[in-house]
Short mmCIF file of C-alpha atoms and ligand atoms in Angstrom, two decimals:
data_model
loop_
_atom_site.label_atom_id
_atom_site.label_comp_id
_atom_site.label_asym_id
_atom_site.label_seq_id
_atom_site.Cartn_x
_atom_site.Cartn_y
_atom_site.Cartn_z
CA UNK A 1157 120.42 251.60 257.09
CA UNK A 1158 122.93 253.89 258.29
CA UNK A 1159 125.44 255.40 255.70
CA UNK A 1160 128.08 253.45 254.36
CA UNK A 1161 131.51 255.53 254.52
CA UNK A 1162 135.14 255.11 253.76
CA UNK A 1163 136.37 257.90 256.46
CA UNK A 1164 140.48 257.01 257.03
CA UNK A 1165 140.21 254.45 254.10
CA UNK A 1166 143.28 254.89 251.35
CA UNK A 1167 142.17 253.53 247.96
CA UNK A 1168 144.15 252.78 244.77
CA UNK A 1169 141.86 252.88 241.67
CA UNK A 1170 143.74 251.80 238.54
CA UNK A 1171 142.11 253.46 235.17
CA UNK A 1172 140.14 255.90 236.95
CA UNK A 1173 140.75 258.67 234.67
CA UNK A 1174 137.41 258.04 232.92
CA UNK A 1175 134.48 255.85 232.31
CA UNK A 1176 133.76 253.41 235.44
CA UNK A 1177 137.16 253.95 237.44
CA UNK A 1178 135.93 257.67 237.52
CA UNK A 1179 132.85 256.92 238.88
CA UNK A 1180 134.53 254.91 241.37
CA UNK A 1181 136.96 257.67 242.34
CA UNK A 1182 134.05 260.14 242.72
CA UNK A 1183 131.60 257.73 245.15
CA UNK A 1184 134.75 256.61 246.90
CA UNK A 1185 136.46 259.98 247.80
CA UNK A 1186 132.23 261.89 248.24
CA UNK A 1187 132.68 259.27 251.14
CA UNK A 1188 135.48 259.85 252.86
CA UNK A 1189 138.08 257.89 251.03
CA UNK A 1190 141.24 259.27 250.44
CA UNK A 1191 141.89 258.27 246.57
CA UNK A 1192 145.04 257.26 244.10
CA UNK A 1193 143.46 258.18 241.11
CA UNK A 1194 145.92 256.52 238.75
CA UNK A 1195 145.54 256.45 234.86
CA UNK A 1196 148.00 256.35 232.03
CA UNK A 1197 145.77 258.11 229.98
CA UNK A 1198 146.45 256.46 226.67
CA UNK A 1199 144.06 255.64 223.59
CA UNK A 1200 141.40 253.08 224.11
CA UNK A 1201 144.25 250.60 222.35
CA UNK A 1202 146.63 250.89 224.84
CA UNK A 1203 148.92 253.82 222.80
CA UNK A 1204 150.18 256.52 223.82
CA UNK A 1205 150.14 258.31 227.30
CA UNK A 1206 148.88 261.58 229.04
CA UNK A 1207 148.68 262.68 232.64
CA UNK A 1208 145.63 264.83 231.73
CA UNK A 1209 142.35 262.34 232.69
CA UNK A 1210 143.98 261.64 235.76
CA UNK A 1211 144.51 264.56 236.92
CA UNK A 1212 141.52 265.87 236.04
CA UNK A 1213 139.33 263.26 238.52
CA UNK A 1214 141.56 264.35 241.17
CA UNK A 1215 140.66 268.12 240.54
CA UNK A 1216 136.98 267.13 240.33
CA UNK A 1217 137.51 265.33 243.97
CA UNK A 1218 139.26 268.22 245.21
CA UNK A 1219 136.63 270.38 243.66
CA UNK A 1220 134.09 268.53 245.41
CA UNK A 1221 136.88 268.80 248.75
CA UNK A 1222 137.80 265.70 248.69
CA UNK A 1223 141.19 263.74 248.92
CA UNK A 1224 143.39 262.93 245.87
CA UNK A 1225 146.41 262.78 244.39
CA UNK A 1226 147.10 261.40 240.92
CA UNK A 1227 149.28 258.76 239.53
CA UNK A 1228 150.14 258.26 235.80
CA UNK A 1229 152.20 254.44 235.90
CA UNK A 1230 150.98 251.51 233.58
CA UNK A 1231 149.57 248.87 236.17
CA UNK A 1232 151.26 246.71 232.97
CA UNK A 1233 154.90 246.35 234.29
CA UNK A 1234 155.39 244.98 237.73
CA UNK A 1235 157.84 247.99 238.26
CA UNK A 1236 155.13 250.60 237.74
CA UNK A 1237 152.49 248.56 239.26
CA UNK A 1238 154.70 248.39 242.58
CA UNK A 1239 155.05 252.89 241.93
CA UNK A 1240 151.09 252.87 241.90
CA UNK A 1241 150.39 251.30 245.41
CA UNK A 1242 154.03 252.97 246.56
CA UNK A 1243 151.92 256.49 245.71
CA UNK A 1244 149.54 255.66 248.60
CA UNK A 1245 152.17 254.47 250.91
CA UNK A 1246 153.85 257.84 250.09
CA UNK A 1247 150.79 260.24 250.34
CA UNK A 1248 148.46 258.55 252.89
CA UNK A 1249 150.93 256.27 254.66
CA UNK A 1250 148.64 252.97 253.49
CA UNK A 1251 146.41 251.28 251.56
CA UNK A 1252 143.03 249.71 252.72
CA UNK A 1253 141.30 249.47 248.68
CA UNK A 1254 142.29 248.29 245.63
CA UNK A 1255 140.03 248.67 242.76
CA UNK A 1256 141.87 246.61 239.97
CA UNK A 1257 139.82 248.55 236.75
CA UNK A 1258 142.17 249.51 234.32
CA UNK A 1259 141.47 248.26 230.48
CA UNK A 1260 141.99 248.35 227.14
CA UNK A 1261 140.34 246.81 223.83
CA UNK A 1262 141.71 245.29 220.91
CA UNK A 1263 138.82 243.07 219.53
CA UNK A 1264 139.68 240.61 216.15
CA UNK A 1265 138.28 237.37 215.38
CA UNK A 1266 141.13 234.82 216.26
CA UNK A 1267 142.04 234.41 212.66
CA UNK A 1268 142.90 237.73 212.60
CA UNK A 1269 144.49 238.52 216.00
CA UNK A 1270 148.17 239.57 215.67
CA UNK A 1271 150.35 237.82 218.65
CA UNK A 1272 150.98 241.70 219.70
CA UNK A 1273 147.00 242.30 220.18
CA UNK A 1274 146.72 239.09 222.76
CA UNK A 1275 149.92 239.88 224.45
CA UNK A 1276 149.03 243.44 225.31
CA UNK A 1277 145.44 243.21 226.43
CA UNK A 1278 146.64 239.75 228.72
CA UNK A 1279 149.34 242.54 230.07
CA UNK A 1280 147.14 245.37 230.74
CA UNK A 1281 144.57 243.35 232.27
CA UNK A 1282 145.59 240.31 233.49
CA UNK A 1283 149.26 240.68 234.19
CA UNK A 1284 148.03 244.05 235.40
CA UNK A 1285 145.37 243.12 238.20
CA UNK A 1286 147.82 240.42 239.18
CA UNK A 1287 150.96 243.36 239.83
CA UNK A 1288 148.65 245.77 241.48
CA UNK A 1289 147.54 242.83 243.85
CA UNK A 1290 150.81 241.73 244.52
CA UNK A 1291 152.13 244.77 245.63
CA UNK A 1292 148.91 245.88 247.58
CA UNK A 1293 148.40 242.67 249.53
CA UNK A 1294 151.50 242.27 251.92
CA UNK A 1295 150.72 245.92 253.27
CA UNK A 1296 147.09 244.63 253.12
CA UNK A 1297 147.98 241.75 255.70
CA UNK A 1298 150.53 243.78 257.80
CA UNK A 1299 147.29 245.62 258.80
CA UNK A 1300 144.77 243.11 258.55
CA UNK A 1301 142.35 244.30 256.09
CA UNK A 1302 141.86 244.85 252.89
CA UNK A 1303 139.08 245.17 249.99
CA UNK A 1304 140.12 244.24 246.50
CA UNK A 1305 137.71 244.49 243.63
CA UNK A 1306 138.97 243.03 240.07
CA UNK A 1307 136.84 243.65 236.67
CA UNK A 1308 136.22 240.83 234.85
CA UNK A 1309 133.42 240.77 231.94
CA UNK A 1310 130.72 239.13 230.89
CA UNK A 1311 133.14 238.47 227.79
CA UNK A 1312 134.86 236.44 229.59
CA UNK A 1313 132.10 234.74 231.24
CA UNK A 1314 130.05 233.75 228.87
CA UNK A 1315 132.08 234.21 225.46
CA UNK A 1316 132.04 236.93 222.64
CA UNK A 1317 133.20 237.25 218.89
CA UNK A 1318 136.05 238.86 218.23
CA UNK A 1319 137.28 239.49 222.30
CA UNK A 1320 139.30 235.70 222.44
CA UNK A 1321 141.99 238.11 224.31
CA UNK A 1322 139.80 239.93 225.94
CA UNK A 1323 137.63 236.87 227.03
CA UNK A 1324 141.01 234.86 228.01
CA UNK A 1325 141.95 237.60 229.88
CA UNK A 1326 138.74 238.24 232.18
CA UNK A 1327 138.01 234.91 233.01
CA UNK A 1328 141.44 234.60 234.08
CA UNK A 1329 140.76 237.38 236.71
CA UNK A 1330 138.02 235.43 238.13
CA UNK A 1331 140.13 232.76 238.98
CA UNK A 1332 142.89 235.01 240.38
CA UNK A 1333 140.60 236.64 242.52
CA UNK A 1334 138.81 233.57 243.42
CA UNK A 1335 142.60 232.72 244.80
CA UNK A 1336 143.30 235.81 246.34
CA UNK A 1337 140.03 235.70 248.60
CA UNK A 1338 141.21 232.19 250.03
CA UNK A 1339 144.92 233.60 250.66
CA UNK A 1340 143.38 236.75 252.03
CA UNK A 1341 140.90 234.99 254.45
CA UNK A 1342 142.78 235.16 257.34
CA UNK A 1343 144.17 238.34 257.16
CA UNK A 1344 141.14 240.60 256.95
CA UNK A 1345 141.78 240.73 253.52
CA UNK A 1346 138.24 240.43 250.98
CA UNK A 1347 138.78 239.73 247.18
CA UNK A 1348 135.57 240.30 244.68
CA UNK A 1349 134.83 240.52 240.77
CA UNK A 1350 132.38 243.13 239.22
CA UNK A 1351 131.31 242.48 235.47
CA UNK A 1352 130.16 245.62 235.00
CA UNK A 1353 128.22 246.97 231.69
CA UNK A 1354 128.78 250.93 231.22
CA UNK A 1355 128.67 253.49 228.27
CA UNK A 1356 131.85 254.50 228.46
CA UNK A 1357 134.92 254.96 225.55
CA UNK A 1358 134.94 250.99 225.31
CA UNK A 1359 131.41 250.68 224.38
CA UNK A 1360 130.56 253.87 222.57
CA UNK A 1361 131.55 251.66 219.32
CA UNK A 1362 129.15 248.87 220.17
CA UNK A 1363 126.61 250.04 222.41
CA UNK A 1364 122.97 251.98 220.30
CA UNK A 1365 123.01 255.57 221.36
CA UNK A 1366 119.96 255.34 223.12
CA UNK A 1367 121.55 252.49 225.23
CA UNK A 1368 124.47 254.55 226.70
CA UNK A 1369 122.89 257.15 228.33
CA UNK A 1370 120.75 254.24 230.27
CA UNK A 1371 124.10 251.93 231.13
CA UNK A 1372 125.60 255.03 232.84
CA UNK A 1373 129.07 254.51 234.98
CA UNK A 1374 127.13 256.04 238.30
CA UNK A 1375 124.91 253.00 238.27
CA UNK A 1376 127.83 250.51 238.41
CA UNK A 1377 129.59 252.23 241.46
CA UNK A 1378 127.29 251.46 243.94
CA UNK A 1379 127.96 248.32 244.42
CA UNK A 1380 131.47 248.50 243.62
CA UNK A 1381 131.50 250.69 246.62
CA UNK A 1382 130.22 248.71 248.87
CA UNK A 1383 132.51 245.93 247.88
CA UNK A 1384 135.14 247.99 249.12
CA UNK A 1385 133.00 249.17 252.50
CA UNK A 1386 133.88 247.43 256.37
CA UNK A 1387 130.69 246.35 255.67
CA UNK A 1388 131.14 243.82 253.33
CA UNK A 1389 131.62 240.57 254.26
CA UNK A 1390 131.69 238.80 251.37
CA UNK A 1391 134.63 237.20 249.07
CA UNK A 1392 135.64 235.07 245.61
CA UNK A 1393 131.89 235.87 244.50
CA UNK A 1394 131.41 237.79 241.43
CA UNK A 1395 129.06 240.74 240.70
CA UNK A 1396 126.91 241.79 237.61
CA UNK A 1397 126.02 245.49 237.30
CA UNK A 1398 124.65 247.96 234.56
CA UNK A 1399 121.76 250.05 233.88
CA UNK A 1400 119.81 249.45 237.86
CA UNK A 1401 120.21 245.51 237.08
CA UNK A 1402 122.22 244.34 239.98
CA UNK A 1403 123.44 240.22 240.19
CA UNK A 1404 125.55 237.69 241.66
CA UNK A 1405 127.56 235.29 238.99
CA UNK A 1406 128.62 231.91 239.97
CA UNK A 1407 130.67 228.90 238.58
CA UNK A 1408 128.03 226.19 239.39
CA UNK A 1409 128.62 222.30 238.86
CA UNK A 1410 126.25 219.42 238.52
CA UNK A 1411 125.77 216.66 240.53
CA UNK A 1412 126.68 214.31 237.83
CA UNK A 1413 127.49 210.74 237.91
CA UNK A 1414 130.01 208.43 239.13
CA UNK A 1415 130.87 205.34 237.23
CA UNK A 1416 132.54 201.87 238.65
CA UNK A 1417 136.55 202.46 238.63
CA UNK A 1418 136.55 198.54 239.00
CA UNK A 1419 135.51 198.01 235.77
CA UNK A 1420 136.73 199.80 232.36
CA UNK A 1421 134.98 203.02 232.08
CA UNK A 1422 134.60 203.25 228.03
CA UNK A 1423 133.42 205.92 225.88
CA UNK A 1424 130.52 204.79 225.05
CA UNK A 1425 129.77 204.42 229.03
CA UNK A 1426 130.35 207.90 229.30
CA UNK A 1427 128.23 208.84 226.57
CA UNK A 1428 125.15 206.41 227.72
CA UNK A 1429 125.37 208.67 230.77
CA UNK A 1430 125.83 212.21 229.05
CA UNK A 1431 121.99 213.44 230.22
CA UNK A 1432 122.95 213.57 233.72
CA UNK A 1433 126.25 214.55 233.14
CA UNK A 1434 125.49 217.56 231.38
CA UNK A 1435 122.51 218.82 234.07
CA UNK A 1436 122.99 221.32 236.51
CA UNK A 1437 119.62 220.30 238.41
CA UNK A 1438 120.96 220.27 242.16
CA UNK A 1439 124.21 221.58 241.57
CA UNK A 1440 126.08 223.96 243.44
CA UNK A 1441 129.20 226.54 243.95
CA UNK A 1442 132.15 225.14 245.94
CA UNK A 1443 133.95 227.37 248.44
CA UNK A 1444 137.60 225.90 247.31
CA UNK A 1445 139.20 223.24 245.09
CA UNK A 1446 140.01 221.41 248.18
CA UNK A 1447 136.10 221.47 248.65
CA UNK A 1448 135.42 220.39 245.29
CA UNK A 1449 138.20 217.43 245.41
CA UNK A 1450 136.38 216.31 248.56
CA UNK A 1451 133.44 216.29 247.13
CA UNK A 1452 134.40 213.81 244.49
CA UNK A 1453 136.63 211.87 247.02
CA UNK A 1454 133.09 211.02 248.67
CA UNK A 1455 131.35 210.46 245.78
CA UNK A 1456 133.78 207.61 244.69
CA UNK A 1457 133.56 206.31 247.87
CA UNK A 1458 130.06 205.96 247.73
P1 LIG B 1887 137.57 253.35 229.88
O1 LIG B 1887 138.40 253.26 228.66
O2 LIG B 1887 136.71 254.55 230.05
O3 LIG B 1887 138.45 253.22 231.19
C1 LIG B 1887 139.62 252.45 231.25
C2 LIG B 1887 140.75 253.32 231.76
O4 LIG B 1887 141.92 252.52 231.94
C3 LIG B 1887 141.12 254.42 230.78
O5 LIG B 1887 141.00 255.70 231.39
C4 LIG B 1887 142.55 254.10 230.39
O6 LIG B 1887 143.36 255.25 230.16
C5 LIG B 1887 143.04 253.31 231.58
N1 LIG B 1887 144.16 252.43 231.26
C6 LIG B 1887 144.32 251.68 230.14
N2 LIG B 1887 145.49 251.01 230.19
C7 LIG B 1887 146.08 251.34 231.36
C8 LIG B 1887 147.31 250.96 231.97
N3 LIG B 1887 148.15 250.11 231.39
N4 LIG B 1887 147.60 251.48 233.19
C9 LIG B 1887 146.76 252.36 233.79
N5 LIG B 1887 145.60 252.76 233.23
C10 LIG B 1887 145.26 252.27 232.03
O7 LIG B 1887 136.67 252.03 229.90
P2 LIG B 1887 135.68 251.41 231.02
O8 LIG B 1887 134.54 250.85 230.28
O9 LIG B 1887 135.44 252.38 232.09
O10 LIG B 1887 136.54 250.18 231.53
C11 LIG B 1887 136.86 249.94 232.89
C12 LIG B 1887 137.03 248.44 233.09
O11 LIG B 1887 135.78 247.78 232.95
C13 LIG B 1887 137.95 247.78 232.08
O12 LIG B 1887 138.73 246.79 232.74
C14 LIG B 1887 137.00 247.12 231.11
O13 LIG B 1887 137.58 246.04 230.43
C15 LIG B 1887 135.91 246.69 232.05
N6 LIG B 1887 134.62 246.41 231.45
C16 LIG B 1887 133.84 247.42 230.96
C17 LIG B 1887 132.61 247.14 230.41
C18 LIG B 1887 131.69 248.21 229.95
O14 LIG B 1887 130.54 247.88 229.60
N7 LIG B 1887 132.14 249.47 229.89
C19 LIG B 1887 132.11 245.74 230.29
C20 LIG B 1887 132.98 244.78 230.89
C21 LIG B 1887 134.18 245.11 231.43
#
């Protein structure tokens, strides 16, 4: 197939100071992308601040002559979220790719979690995507494209101990994205979610050694790229990624069962019928709510 490239594209890739964002930034701009590296460069807690990661990706680009420039706002605030798409507006007069990566970790089991600890990582990450969205998309639909690629996890997904934040937080930018692709539709405007699994600073605590240098950041990008390439056709579908293992994640429902509104529907009716409410033999994705309402509006009506 002929090469996938990014020539003319702007992107904005929050958190790229390090880990997978880098690896992002590096693919993207080795392609033709001009890139908004931004980063706020604090602790893997969310303290503290320093220009220095960022700036460091966008020498690397530049290095490599590419085209970068860095930016050093929290995607946390809506105010410095709005600065961080405003950066490509200001230094490459648009912005065609949002990569929505920036993160932060403060795992506790939920008996321990301080209000303070679910607060910030729901800022960072969800309140964050959500800001950086927001501000990209109405420049996104002036021109009638856009690629937007969110981070979720498989936290998130499929549950973890000690990440109820975390977890709350991820899932939550499923479902924004899985909003954003249907209000983006008709505008040109694509919205996907990568649950990617890298050695990076988040994982070096729970991840063997040997595992990291297998789960490297370069084997995530990839597809992350292409997410963001003309190419792509795709949107609200989510993405697994790590190590070479590539995958498609899906909220699937059953078929289940419809009971008779005309008479009481009781518990123990319910619970008679729990087998084949509980299988996911024949399900399937829906494209929408709207679908999914539909779906049961024919079902009742036989
Ligand atoms: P990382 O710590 O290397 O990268 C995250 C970057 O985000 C850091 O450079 C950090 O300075 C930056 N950042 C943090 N708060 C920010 C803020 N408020 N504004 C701007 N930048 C900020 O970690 P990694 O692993 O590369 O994480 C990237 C994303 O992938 C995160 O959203 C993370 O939750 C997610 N993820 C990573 C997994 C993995 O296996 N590494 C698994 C699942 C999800």
């Amino acid at each position: 197939m002929s090469e996938i490239r990014f020539d003319g594209r702007v992107a904005v890739i929050t958190g790229a100071g390090g880990g997978l964002g880098r690896a992002y930034a590096l693919l993207l701009a080795s392609r033709g992308a001009k890139v908004v590296v931004n980063d706020l460069g604090g602790t893997f807690d969310g303290s503290g601040a320093d220009q220095t990661p960022a700036q460091k990706v966008v020498d690397e680009i530049k290095a490599a002559g590419g085209e970068a420039v860095a930016n050093y706002d929290s995607v946390s605030e809506w105010e410095s979220a709005q600065n961080i798409i405003k950066t490509a507006l200001d230094s490459f007069g648009k912005i065609d790719i949002l990569i929505n990566n920036a993160g932060i970790l403060r795992d506790k089991s939920l008996m321990k979690m301080e209000i303070e600890d679910y607060r910030k990582i729901m800022s960072v990450h969800l309140d964050g995507t959500f800001f950086c969205t927001k501000a990209a998309f109405p420049h996104m639909r002036e021109q009638g494209y856009g690629r937007i690629v969110s981070t979720a996890s498989a936290a998130g997904l499929y549950g973890n101990f000690g990440q109820t934040n975390y977890g709350a937080a991820k899932m939550g930018i499923a479902g924004l994205m899985n909003c954003v692709a249907q209000e983006g539709a008709r505008y040109g405007i694509l919205a996907n979610t990568i649950v990617p699994t890298a050695g990076t600073r988040l994982t070096f605590t729970v991840m063997p050694e040997e595992v990291i240098g297998k789960v490297k950041p370069e084997f995530v990008a990839p597809i992350v790229a292409w997410l963001c390439s003309e190419q792509c056709q795709d949107s609200g579908k989510m993405f697994s990624a790590g190590g070479g293992y590539f995958s498609r994640a899906a909220i699937v429902e059953g078929p289940g069962v419809v009971l008779d509104a005309g008479k009481e529907i009781t518990i123990e009716a319910v619970v008679e019928k729990l087998d084949q409410i509980k299988s996911l033999e024949g399900g399937r994705e829906y494209a929408s709510a709207m679908e999914q309402a539909g779906m049961i509006l024919s079902k009742m009506n036989g």
